[in-house]
Structures are given as structure tokens and as C-alpha cells.
Tab-separated table of C-alpha atoms in Angstrom:
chain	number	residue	atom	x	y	z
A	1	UNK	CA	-17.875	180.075	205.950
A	2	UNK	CA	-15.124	179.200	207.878
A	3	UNK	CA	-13.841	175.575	208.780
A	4	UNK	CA	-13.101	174.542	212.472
A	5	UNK	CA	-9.432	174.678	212.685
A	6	UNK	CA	-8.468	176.018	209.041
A	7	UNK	CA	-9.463	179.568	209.892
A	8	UNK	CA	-9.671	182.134	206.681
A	9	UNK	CA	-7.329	182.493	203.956
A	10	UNK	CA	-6.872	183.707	200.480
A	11	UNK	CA	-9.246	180.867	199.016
A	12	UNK	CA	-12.952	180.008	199.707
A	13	UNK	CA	-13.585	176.566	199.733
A	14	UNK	CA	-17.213	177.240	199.670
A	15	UNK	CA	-17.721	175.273	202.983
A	16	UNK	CA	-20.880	172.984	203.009
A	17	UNK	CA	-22.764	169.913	204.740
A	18	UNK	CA	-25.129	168.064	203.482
A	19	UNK	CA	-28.490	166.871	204.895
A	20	UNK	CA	-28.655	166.005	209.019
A	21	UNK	CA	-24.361	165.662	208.341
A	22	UNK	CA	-22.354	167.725	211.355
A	23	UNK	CA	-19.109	167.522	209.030
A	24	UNK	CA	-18.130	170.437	207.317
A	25	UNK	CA	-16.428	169.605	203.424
A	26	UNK	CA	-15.588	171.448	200.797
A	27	UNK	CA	-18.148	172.894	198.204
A	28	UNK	CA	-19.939	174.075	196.120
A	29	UNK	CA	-22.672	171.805	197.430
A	30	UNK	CA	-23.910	169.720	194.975
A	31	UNK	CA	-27.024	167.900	194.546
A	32	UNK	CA	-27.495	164.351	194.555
A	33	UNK	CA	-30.998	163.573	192.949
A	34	UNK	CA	-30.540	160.670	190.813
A	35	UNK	CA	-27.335	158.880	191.490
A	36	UNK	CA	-25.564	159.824	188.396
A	37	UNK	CA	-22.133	160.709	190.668
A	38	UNK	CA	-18.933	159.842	192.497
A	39	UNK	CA	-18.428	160.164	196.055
A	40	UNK	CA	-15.059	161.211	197.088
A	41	UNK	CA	-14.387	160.447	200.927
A	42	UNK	CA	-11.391	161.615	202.721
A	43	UNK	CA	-9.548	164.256	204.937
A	44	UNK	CA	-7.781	167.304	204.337
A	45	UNK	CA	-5.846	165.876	201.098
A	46	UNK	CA	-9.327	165.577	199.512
A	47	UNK	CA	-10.398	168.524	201.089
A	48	UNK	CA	-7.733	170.549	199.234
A	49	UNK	CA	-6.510	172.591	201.365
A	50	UNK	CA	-4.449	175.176	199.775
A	51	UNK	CA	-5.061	174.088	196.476
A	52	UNK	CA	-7.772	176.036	193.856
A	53	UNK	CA	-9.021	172.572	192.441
A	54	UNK	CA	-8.481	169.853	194.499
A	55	UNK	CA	-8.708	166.267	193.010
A	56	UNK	CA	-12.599	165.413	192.747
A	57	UNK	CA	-12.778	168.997	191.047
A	58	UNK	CA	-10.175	167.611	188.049
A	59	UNK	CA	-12.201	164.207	188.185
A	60	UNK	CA	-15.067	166.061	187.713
A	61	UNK	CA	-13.626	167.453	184.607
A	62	UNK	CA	-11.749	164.629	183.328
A	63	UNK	CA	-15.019	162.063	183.717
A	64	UNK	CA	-18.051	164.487	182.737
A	65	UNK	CA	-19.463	163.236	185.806
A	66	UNK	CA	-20.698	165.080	188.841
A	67	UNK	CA	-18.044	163.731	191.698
A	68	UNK	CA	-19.425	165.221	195.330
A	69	UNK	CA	-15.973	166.145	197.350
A	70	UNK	CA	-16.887	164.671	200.907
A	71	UNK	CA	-13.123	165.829	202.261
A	72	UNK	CA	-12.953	166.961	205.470
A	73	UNK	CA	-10.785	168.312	207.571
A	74	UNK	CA	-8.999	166.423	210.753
A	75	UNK	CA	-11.557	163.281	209.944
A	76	UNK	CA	-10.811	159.802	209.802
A	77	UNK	CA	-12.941	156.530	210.287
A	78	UNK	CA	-14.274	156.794	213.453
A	79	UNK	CA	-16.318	160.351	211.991
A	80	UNK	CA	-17.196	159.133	208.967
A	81	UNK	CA	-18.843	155.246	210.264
A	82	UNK	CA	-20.924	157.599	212.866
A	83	UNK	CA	-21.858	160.330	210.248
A	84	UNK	CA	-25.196	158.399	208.219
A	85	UNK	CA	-25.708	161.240	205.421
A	86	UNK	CA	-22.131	160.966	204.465
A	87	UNK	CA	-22.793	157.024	204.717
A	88	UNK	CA	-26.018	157.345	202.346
A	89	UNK	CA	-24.267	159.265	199.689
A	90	UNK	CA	-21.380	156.898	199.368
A	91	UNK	CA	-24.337	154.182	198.973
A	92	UNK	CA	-26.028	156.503	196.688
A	93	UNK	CA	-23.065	156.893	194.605
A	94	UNK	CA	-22.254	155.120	191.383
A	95	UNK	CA	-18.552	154.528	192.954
A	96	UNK	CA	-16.927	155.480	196.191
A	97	UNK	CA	-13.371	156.905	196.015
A	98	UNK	CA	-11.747	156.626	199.314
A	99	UNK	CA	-8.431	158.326	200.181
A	100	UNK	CA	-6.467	156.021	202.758
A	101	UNK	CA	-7.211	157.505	206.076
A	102	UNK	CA	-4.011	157.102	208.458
A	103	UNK	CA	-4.666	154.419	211.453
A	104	UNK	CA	-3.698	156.779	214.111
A	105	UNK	CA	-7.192	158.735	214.155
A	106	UNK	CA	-8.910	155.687	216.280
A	107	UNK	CA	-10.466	155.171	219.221
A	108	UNK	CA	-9.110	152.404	221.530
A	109	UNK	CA	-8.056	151.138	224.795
A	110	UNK	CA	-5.465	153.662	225.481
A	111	UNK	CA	-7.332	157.047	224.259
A	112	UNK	CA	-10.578	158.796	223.277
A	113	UNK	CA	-10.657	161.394	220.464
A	114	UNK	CA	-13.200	164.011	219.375
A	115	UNK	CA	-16.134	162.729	217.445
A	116	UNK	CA	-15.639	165.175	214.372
A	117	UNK	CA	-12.568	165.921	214.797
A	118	UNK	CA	-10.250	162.850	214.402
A	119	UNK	CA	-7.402	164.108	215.697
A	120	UNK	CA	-7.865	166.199	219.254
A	121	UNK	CA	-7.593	163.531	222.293
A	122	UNK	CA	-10.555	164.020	224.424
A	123	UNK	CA	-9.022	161.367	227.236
A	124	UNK	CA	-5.828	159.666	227.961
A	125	UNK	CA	-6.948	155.688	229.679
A	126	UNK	CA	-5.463	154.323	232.938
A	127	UNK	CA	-4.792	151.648	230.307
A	128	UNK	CA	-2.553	154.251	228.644
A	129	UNK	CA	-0.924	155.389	232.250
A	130	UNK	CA	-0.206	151.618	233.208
A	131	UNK	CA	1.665	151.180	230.450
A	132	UNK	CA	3.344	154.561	230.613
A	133	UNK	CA	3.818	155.541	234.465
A	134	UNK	CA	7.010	157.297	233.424
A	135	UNK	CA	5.407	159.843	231.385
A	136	UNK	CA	3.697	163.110	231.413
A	137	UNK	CA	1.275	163.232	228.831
A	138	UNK	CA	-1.155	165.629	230.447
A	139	UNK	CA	-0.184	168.496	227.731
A	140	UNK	CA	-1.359	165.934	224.673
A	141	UNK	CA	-3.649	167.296	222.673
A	142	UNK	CA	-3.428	165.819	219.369
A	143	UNK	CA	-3.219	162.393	218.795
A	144	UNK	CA	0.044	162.657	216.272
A	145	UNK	CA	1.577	164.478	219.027
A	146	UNK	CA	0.596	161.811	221.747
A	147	UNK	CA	1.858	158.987	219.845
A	148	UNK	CA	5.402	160.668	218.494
A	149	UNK	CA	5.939	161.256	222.185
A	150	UNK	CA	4.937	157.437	223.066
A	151	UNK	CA	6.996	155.936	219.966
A	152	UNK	CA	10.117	158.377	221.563
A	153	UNK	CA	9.938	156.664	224.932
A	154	UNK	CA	9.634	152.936	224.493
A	155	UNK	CA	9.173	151.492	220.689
A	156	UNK	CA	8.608	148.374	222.935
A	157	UNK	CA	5.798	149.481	224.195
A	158	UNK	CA	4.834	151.540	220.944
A	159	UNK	CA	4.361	148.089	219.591
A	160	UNK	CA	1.171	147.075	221.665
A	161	UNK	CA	-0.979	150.440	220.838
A	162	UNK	CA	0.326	150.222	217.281
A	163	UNK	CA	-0.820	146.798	216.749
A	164	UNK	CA	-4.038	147.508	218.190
A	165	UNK	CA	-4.247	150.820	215.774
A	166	UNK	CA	-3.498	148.983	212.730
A	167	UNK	CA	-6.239	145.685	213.877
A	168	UNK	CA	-9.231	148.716	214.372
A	169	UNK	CA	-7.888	150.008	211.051
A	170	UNK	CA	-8.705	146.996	208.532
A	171	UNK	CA	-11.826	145.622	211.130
A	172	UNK	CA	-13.077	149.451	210.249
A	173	UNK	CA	-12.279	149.948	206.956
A	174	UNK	CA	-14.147	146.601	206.222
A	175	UNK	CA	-16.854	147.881	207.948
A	176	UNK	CA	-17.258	151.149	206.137
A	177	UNK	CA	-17.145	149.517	202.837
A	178	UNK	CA	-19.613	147.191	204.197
A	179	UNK	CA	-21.843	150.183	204.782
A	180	UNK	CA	-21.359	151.861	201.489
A	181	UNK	CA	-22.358	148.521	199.778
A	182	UNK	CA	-21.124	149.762	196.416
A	183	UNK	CA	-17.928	149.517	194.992
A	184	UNK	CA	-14.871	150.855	196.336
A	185	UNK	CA	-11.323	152.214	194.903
A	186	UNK	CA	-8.827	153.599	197.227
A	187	UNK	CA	-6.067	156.565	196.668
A	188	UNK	CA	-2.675	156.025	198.504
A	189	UNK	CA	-1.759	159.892	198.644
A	190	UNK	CA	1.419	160.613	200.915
A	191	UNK	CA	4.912	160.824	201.539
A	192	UNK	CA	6.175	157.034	200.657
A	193	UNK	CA	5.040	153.648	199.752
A	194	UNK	CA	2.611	151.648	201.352
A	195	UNK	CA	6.069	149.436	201.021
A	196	UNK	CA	8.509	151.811	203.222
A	197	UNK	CA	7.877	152.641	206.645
A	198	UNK	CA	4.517	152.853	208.471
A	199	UNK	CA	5.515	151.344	212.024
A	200	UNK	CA	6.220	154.572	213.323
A	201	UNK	CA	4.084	158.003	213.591
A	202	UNK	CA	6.738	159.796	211.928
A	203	UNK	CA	7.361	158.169	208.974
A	204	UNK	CA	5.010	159.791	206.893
A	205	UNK	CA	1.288	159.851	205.692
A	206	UNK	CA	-0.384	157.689	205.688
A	207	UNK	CA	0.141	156.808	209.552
A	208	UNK	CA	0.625	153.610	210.470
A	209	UNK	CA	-0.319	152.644	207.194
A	210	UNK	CA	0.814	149.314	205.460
A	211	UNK	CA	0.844	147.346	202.139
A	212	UNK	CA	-0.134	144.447	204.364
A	213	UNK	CA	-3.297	146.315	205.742
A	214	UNK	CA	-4.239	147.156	202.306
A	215	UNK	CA	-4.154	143.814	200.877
A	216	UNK	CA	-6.243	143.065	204.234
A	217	UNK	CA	-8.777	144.509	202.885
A	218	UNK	CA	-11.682	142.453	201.591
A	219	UNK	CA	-14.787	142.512	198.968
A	220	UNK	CA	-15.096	145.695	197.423
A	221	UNK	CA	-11.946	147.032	196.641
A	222	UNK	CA	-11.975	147.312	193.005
A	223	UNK	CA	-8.685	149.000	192.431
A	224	UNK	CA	-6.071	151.447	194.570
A	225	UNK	CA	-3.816	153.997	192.858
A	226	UNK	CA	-0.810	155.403	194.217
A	227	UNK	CA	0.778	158.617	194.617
A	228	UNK	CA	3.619	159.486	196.148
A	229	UNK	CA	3.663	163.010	197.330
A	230	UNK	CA	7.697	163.622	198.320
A	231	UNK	CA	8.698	167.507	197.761
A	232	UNK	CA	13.077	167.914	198.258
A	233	UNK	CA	12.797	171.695	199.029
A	234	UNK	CA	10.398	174.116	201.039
A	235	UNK	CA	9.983	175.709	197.672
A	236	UNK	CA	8.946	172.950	196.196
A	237	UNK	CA	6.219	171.690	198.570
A	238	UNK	CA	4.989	175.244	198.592
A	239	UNK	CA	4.803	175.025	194.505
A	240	UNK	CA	1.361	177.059	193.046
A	241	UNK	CA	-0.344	176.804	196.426
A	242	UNK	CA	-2.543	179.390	197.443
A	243	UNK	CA	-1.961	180.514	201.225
A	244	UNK	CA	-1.592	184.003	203.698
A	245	UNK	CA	2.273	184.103	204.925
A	246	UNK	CA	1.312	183.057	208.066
A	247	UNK	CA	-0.427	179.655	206.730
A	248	UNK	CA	3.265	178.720	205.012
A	249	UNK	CA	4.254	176.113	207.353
A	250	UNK	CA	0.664	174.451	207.427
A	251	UNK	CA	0.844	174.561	203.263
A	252	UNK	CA	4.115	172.558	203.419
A	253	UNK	CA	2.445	169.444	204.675
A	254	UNK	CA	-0.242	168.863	202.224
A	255	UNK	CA	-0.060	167.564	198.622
A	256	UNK	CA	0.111	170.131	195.808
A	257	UNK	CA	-1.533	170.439	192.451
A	258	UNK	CA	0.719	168.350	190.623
A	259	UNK	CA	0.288	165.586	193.333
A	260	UNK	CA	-3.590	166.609	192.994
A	261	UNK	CA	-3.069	166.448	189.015
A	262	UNK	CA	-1.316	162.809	189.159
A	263	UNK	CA	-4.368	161.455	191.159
A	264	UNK	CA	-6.732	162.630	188.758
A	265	UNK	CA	-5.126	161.421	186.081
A	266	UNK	CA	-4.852	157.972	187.253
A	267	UNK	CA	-8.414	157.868	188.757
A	268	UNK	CA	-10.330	158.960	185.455
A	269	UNK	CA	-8.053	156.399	183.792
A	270	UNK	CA	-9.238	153.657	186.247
A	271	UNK	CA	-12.775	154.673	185.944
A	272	UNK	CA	-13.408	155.095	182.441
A	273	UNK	CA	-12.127	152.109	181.725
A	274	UNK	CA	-14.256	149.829	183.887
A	275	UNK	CA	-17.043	152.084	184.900
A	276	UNK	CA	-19.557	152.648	181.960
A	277	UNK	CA	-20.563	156.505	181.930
A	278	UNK	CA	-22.951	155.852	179.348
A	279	UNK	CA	-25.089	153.472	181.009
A	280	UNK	CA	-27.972	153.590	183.732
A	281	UNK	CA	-27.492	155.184	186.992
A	282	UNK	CA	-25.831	152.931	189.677
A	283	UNK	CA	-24.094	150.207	187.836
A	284	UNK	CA	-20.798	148.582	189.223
A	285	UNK	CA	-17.774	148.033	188.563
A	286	UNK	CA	-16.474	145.057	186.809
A	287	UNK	CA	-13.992	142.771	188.436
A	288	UNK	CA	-10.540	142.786	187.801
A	289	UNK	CA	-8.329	140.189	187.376
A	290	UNK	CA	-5.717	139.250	189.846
């Protein structure tokens, strides 16, 4: 099965949903009965695009535990608070790994995006065209696109729909971990620091992204790893991916195995020291000390 918007390729991700779910992630589809497993939420860096085993896969492995790869595709918050069988299986789950979603794939005042698909602007706001008379942005189809071309012509007026981005971003996050109700630990996977950057589209993954928002964060945030995911060359960033020639350029901009590797690594070492594998389904992770 193909995925909207990934087309086929050399690898088969073994495409699934699960129950009344509309969101397409990456399989083999596993089954849930019992709660004995980790949910992994997140987009196409969890998804693995690209890559023949993708985080949750070398989690999986590392743990002994069944971890349930919920990555999809061109989502963000806004598809996965709507989507309730994604919702349920986080709940479900003994722990919830969450890969920082970038604050760009919102709705707000100034656009409308596609319900599944995070990124594809549906509608452009007179809110938007008030504050931008001067520009054409009838040819705007994805949001990254929209906002680079917004940030280009006026970082003054960047400033408003950025702030507004990054105040949906922690009110949503909260709520999502709200929902799940279970404990939470986030992966920082992109091009730089939660310290460097993030007031512009363009300065790498996560969008918009900040160590401030993070530490906005309340309740269930039990611990966040970081990896930084910075290739020098083309040849590097293409590095023991798996891609047709014409899917080179795509495979550039995603993490590859080693990055996959490094989060692994540091989420089994997170986990089995606080979670306890050996214990009853569905117990939670103990605090940790400021």
C-alpha cells in the first residue's frame, strides 16, 4: 500500500491504520490487546522514511517490548488531537514517546490546513491578506512554503503569526498529553538545538521550535532526549538510505540510520532505567529529579 504523498519506492513500509483511524503509519500492524507496549507518535522522522528500521523498530529490539510506530507522514498536532484511535492507544500504552512536532503545522487566524495532512493550506484568511496586501500568495500550497515567503517579506510582521504559532503549540501540546493521560517523553530529532534558531521557518526542524516552549511544557513530561541530525555533505545525508534516484533530493531531508540509531540508544537507556519491564501492564514512570 501506498502512502498519500510518498508514492512507491524500493522499501515497503507495510502501510497500516488502526481501528476507525483515517491516518496511514507505518507497519507491520501490531496488536494492542493487553497494554504491554510503547506508543511512538510522530511524523515522517518516526515514520522512517527511507530508512529499513526506523527508531521504534530498534526500540523494539533494544527494550523486548512491543513499541507500535504511530509515524505518519505530513502530520502534526492538529491530526493527531482529532484522530481518537491514535488518542486511545497512546492512553493504552505503558509510555508515550512523542517526537517534537514543528509549530508551523497549525491552524490559526491567518490559515487553514488539511485535516490529515498537516502541511497542505486549504485557505489563506482576510486576516492573513490585511496583514499582507502586498503579496501574492495565491500559488501557496504548503504551509513551509507560505511562511518562508511571509518571513522573506516583513520579519516584522513574521513576528505576529509566529507568536501566535508557537502560543497554539504549547496550549496543544498540553492538551494532547492531557488526553493521553499517561506519561510522556519527548525526542528532539532535527537539524540544531532547541538552543539555536527556531524564530524563523528556515532554520531547521523542528519549526519554530524552542527550548523555551519545551520547558513550557507541563505535567507529564518525564524526560526529552536530543538528537541532532546535521549531515556536512549530500553524501553524507544520503548515508545507507534506501531510495529510487528520483526520491534523492526528498532522502536528503530526513534523518538517517545513525541519527535513527542515536535515538534508540538514548530512549531504551531512558526507559529501562525508570520504566520497570518486569512488572504489571500499565505502570508509570517514576519522577525525576530536577
Amino acid at each position: 500500500m501506498a502512502i498519500e504523498g510518498l508514492g512507491q519506492g524500493p522499501l515497503d513500509y507495510a502501510v497500516c491504520t488502526y481501528g476507525a483511524s483515517r491516518l496511514r503509519c507505518r507497519g507491520p500492524r501490531r496488536h494492542l490487546d493487553g497494554g504491554d507496549y510503547v506508543a511512538v507518535l510522530g511524523g515522517i522522522e518516526t515514520f522512517g522514511r527511507f530508512i529499513e528500521q526506523p527508531y521504534p523498530d530498534l526500540l523494539e529490539v533494544a527494550l523486548g517490548m512491543k513499541c507500535v510506530n504511530l509515524g505518519v507522514p505530513h502530520t502534526g498536532l492538529d491530526a493527531w488531537l482529532a484522530d481518537e484511535t491514535f488518542l486511545d492507544i497512546c492512553a493504552g500504552a505503558r509510555v508515550t514517546v512523542i517526537a517534537v512536532p514543528g509549530a508551523h503545522m497549525l491552524r490559526n487566524r491567518f490559515y487553514t490546513l488539511h485535516t490529515r495532512r498537516n502541511d497542505r493550506v486549504v485557505r489563506q484568511t482576510e486576516f492573513l491578506e490585511r496583514v499582507y496586501p502586498d503579496l501574492d500568495l495565491s500559488q501557496n500550497f504548503f504551509v513551509r512554503h507560505l511562511l518562508a515567503d511571509l518571513a522573506a517579506k516583513s520579519e516584522r510582521r513574521f513576528a505576529l503569526i509566529r507568536t501566535e504559532l508557537q502560543s497554539l503549540w504549547i496550549s496543544r501540546m498540553n492538551q494532547l498529553c492531557a488526553r493521553i493521560g499517561g506519561d510522556v517523553v519527548l525526542v528532539w530529532l532535527g537539524e540544531r538545538s532547541p538552543d539555536a534558531g527556531g524564530n524563523l521557518p528556515d532554520d531547521g526542524d523542528p519549526p519554530l521550535v524552542t527550548r523555551e516552549m519545551l520547558r513550557a511544557l507541563r505535567g507529564r513530561i518525564k524526560a526529552t532526549i536530543e538528537v541532532i541530525d546535521a549531515s556536512d555533505t549530500r553524501e553524507a545525508a544520503l548515508e545507507a538510505k534506501v531510495f529510487a534516484p528520483h526520491e534523492a533530493e526528498a532522502a536528503q531531508r530526513v534523518p538517517g540510520p545513525l541519527a535513527h540509531a542515536r535515538v534508540a540508544e538514548s530512549l531504551a537507556r531512558v526507559l529501562r532505567s525508570q520504566l520497570d519491564l518486569k512488572g504489571p501492564a500499565g505502570p508509570r514512570l517514576q519522577r525525576r529529579s530536577a
